Tab-separated table of C-alpha atoms in Angstrom:
chain	number	residue	atom	x	y	z
M	1	UNK	CA	59.376	39.532	181.182
M	2	UNK	CA	56.114	41.409	181.696
M	3	UNK	CA	54.443	43.783	179.265
M	4	UNK	CA	55.374	46.669	181.550
M	5	UNK	CA	59.056	45.671	181.418
M	6	UNK	CA	58.920	45.531	177.630
M	7	UNK	CA	57.311	48.984	177.529
M	8	UNK	CA	60.070	50.399	179.723
M	9	UNK	CA	62.767	48.863	177.528
M	10	UNK	CA	61.037	50.218	174.418
M	11	UNK	CA	60.933	53.700	175.930
M	12	UNK	CA	64.604	53.545	176.933
M	13	UNK	CA	65.576	52.473	173.421
M	14	UNK	CA	63.465	55.275	171.972
M	15	UNK	CA	65.118	57.880	174.188
M	16	UNK	CA	68.583	56.603	173.273
M	17	UNK	CA	67.738	56.754	169.573
M	18	UNK	CA	66.288	60.246	170.001
M	19	UNK	CA	69.569	61.454	171.504
M	20	UNK	CA	71.526	59.887	168.634
M	21	UNK	CA	69.227	61.429	166.028
M	22	UNK	CA	69.423	64.869	167.648
M	23	UNK	CA	73.229	64.800	167.739
M	24	UNK	CA	73.553	63.502	164.175
M	25	UNK	CA	71.007	65.867	162.643
M	26	UNK	CA	72.511	68.431	160.207
M	27	UNK	CA	69.407	70.611	160.563
M	28	UNK	CA	68.861	73.459	162.993
M	29	UNK	CA	67.998	72.850	166.610
M	30	UNK	CA	64.246	73.093	166.111
M	31	UNK	CA	64.114	70.514	163.319
M	32	UNK	CA	66.586	68.292	165.126
M	33	UNK	CA	64.384	68.397	168.223
M	34	UNK	CA	61.266	67.565	166.189
M	35	UNK	CA	63.011	64.635	164.529
M	36	UNK	CA	64.232	63.394	167.904
M	37	UNK	CA	60.728	63.714	169.367
M	38	UNK	CA	59.287	61.657	166.516
M	39	UNK	CA	61.936	59.038	167.189
M	40	UNK	CA	60.833	58.292	170.772
M	41	UNK	CA	57.567	56.464	169.953
M	42	UNK	CA	58.573	55.331	166.440
M	43	UNK	CA	62.278	54.551	166.845
M	44	UNK	CA	62.267	51.182	164.991
M	45	UNK	CA	61.089	53.006	161.846
M	46	UNK	CA	62.264	56.572	162.249
M	47	UNK	CA	65.760	56.165	163.772
M	48	UNK	CA	67.293	54.376	160.734
M	49	UNK	CA	65.628	56.860	158.397
M	50	UNK	CA	66.773	59.959	160.294
M	51	UNK	CA	70.315	58.714	160.858
M	52	UNK	CA	70.742	57.667	157.215
M	53	UNK	CA	69.286	60.905	155.856
M	54	UNK	CA	71.562	62.929	158.123
M	55	UNK	CA	74.695	61.562	156.446
M	56	UNK	CA	73.837	62.811	152.963
M	57	UNK	CA	74.298	66.156	151.266
M	58	UNK	CA	72.186	68.213	148.892
M	59	UNK	CA	68.771	66.756	149.719
M	60	UNK	CA	68.857	67.417	153.441
M	61	UNK	CA	66.539	70.413	153.278
M	62	UNK	CA	63.780	68.425	151.577
M	63	UNK	CA	64.253	65.409	153.844
M	64	UNK	CA	64.300	67.647	156.906
M	65	UNK	CA	61.064	69.339	155.819
M	66	UNK	CA	59.338	65.966	155.464
M	67	UNK	CA	60.558	64.877	158.898
M	68	UNK	CA	59.371	68.147	160.399
M	69	UNK	CA	55.967	67.687	158.771
M	70	UNK	CA	55.698	64.173	160.249
M	71	UNK	CA	56.562	65.547	163.689
M	72	UNK	CA	53.966	68.309	163.277
M	73	UNK	CA	51.321	65.703	162.480
M	74	UNK	CA	52.243	63.675	165.538
M	75	UNK	CA	52.155	66.662	167.881
M	76	UNK	CA	48.876	68.020	166.508
M	77	UNK	CA	47.228	64.603	166.703
M	78	UNK	CA	48.153	64.166	170.335
M	79	UNK	CA	46.848	67.602	171.222
M	80	UNK	CA	43.686	66.940	169.231
M	81	UNK	CA	43.056	63.632	171.008
M	82	UNK	CA	43.516	65.344	174.363
M	83	UNK	CA	41.175	68.169	173.383
M	84	UNK	CA	38.275	65.885	172.459
M	85	UNK	CA	38.771	63.278	175.194
M	86	UNK	CA	35.590	62.920	177.218
M	87	UNK	CA	33.539	65.067	174.824
M	88	UNK	CA	31.087	64.351	172.017
M	89	UNK	CA	33.986	64.737	169.567
M	90	UNK	CA	35.894	61.772	170.949
M	91	UNK	CA	34.447	59.389	168.360
M	92	UNK	CA	35.821	61.595	165.584
M	93	UNK	CA	39.433	61.360	166.721
M	94	UNK	CA	40.062	58.471	169.076
M	95	UNK	CA	43.496	57.400	170.251
M	96	UNK	CA	43.278	54.358	167.979
M	97	UNK	CA	42.501	56.521	164.954
M	98	UNK	CA	45.367	58.876	165.777
M	99	UNK	CA	47.731	55.902	166.074
M	100	UNK	CA	46.695	54.678	162.625
M	101	UNK	CA	47.312	58.102	161.130
M	102	UNK	CA	50.723	58.344	162.827
M	103	UNK	CA	51.676	54.931	161.451
M	104	UNK	CA	50.807	55.936	157.866
M	105	UNK	CA	52.685	59.209	158.241
M	106	UNK	CA	55.732	57.361	159.554
M	107	UNK	CA	55.595	55.049	156.534
M	108	UNK	CA	55.386	58.001	154.161
M	109	UNK	CA	58.272	59.784	155.881
M	110	UNK	CA	60.359	56.607	155.714
M	111	UNK	CA	59.685	56.193	151.999
M	112	UNK	CA	60.505	59.846	151.377
M	113	UNK	CA	63.814	59.536	153.224
M	114	UNK	CA	64.653	56.350	151.325
M	115	UNK	CA	64.016	58.037	147.988
M	116	UNK	CA	65.965	61.114	149.047
M	117	UNK	CA	68.977	59.041	150.109
M	118	UNK	CA	68.827	57.103	146.838
M	119	UNK	CA	68.729	60.264	144.731
M	120	UNK	CA	71.829	61.617	146.458
M	121	UNK	CA	73.886	58.690	145.181
M	122	UNK	CA	76.154	59.318	142.208
M	123	UNK	CA	74.327	56.863	139.983
M	124	UNK	CA	71.110	58.854	140.334
M	125	UNK	CA	72.432	62.338	139.567
M	126	UNK	CA	70.018	64.057	137.183
M	127	UNK	CA	72.619	66.523	135.917
M	128	UNK	CA	75.053	63.755	135.051
M	129	UNK	CA	72.331	61.759	133.332
M	130	UNK	CA	71.265	64.779	131.255
M	131	UNK	CA	74.889	65.466	130.360
M	132	UNK	CA	75.265	61.883	129.168
M	133	UNK	CA	72.254	62.232	126.874
M	134	UNK	CA	73.700	65.451	125.430
M	135	UNK	CA	77.085	63.813	124.958
M	136	UNK	CA	75.606	60.920	122.993
M	137	UNK	CA	73.554	63.287	120.857
M	138	UNK	CA	76.606	65.456	120.090
M	139	UNK	CA	78.571	62.387	119.080
M	140	UNK	CA	75.953	61.478	116.540
M	141	UNK	CA	75.252	58.140	118.169
M	142	UNK	CA	71.685	57.002	118.322
M	143	UNK	CA	69.725	53.845	118.524
M	144	UNK	CA	69.949	51.782	121.680
M	145	UNK	CA	72.653	53.874	123.393
M	146	UNK	CA	70.623	57.063	123.196
M	147	UNK	CA	67.393	55.302	124.137
M	148	UNK	CA	69.058	53.787	127.220
M	149	UNK	CA	70.463	57.177	128.287
M	150	UNK	CA	67.043	58.784	127.880
M	151	UNK	CA	65.426	55.982	129.896
M	152	UNK	CA	67.937	56.436	132.717
M	153	UNK	CA	67.295	60.194	132.809
M	154	UNK	CA	63.522	59.730	132.754
M	155	UNK	CA	63.678	57.197	135.589
M	156	UNK	CA	65.642	59.628	137.745
M	157	UNK	CA	63.133	62.386	137.057
M	158	UNK	CA	60.261	60.071	137.997
M	159	UNK	CA	61.978	59.170	141.254
M	160	UNK	CA	62.541	62.852	142.038
M	161	UNK	CA	58.886	63.584	141.281
M	162	UNK	CA	57.824	60.793	143.646
M	163	UNK	CA	60.072	62.145	146.399
M	164	UNK	CA	58.828	65.700	145.990
M	165	UNK	CA	55.203	64.547	145.831
M	166	UNK	CA	55.627	62.725	149.141
M	167	UNK	CA	57.131	65.848	150.720
M	168	UNK	CA	54.249	68.024	149.524
M	169	UNK	CA	51.670	65.482	150.703
M	170	UNK	CA	53.206	65.378	154.178
M	171	UNK	CA	53.352	69.170	154.411
M	172	UNK	CA	49.717	69.522	153.329
M	173	UNK	CA	48.600	66.816	155.751
M	174	UNK	CA	50.515	68.496	158.584
M	175	UNK	CA	48.740	71.794	157.890
M	176	UNK	CA	45.371	70.030	157.792
M	177	UNK	CA	45.929	68.109	161.037
M	178	UNK	CA	47.015	71.295	162.774
M	179	UNK	CA	43.794	72.952	161.569
M	180	UNK	CA	41.851	69.968	162.924
M	181	UNK	CA	43.610	70.355	166.264
M	182	UNK	CA	42.644	74.017	166.582
M	183	UNK	CA	39.070	73.223	165.483
M	184	UNK	CA	38.761	70.578	168.193
M	185	UNK	CA	40.172	72.913	170.834
M	186	UNK	CA	37.775	75.645	169.740
M	187	UNK	CA	34.835	73.245	169.740
M	188	UNK	CA	35.691	72.060	173.239
M	189	UNK	CA	35.780	75.529	174.753
M	190	UNK	CA	33.183	77.269	172.584
M	191	UNK	CA	30.691	74.417	172.520
M	192	UNK	CA	30.595	74.232	168.733
M	193	UNK	CA	28.711	71.480	166.896
M	194	UNK	CA	30.282	68.290	165.569
M	195	UNK	CA	29.366	69.204	161.994
M	196	UNK	CA	32.220	71.636	161.499
M	197	UNK	CA	34.771	69.134	162.754
M	198	UNK	CA	33.481	66.175	160.752
M	199	UNK	CA	34.414	67.731	157.415
M	200	UNK	CA	38.036	68.261	158.440
M	201	UNK	CA	38.264	64.729	159.847
M	202	UNK	CA	36.989	63.317	156.545
M	203	UNK	CA	39.583	65.335	154.637
M	204	UNK	CA	42.363	64.119	156.942
M	205	UNK	CA	41.385	60.498	156.347
M	206	UNK	CA	41.232	61.090	152.592
M	207	UNK	CA	44.793	62.461	152.661
M	208	UNK	CA	45.992	59.597	154.849
M	209	UNK	CA	44.437	57.022	152.531
M	210	UNK	CA	46.127	58.771	149.622
M	211	UNK	CA	49.494	58.437	151.342
M	212	UNK	CA	48.890	54.758	152.023
M	213	UNK	CA	47.811	54.088	148.436
M	214	UNK	CA	50.939	55.760	147.065
M	215	UNK	CA	53.185	53.705	149.357
M	216	UNK	CA	51.399	50.440	148.528
M	217	UNK	CA	51.633	51.194	144.808
M	218	UNK	CA	55.347	51.893	145.198
M	219	UNK	CA	55.890	48.643	147.091
M	220	UNK	CA	53.946	46.609	144.535
M	221	UNK	CA	55.829	48.149	141.642
M	222	UNK	CA	52.744	49.616	139.997
M	223	UNK	CA	54.647	52.754	139.067
M	224	UNK	CA	56.145	50.730	136.212
M	225	UNK	CA	59.576	49.182	135.616
M	226	UNK	CA	62.555	51.383	136.308
M	227	UNK	CA	65.757	50.296	134.626
M	228	UNK	CA	69.007	52.110	135.309
């Protein structure tokens, strides 16, 4: 099978996954369409995330916002690459660089969705964990039982903070990449200098590296032991 045949099969699979994601999405049409669009090129990563997140309740708004932010990044990057193609700005945002950024964003969105799905499970309910701590305190029990209940509650709050931090980081990066896109378009048609664009590109890479560092730290367990 040739490389072209594999590319066609990949595209067909991506389109099929996009249709499934769109139909399963609990969000509005616009967010569902953005999630489906993100699924076409990144279906091996995004389809399981989007389909799993769509089955839950309670955290769907946050998960949907993160998915929308990832789709915004992807769309703005593609428009930015097109805007600077064949110009002096091309070295600032090449197709290879855009692909690397998209890959990191997809990883961050996948981690966010994983955390969100986890926190919607009954064993990770913050209200229930806080109620358990209060119950133990009212009963006069202390020692190991109370310490364990407090640890469980604190772990849940740390996981929620990680999830919300990922969502904010994706939203901020999406805003920044969209600003970069408009700056590149303006520079192309107005003949602006590279200097104004370079600063935004540097900031984008700093945010992307921050996302990657957070994911790598999470995978390596450097956030510290979490016992539940």
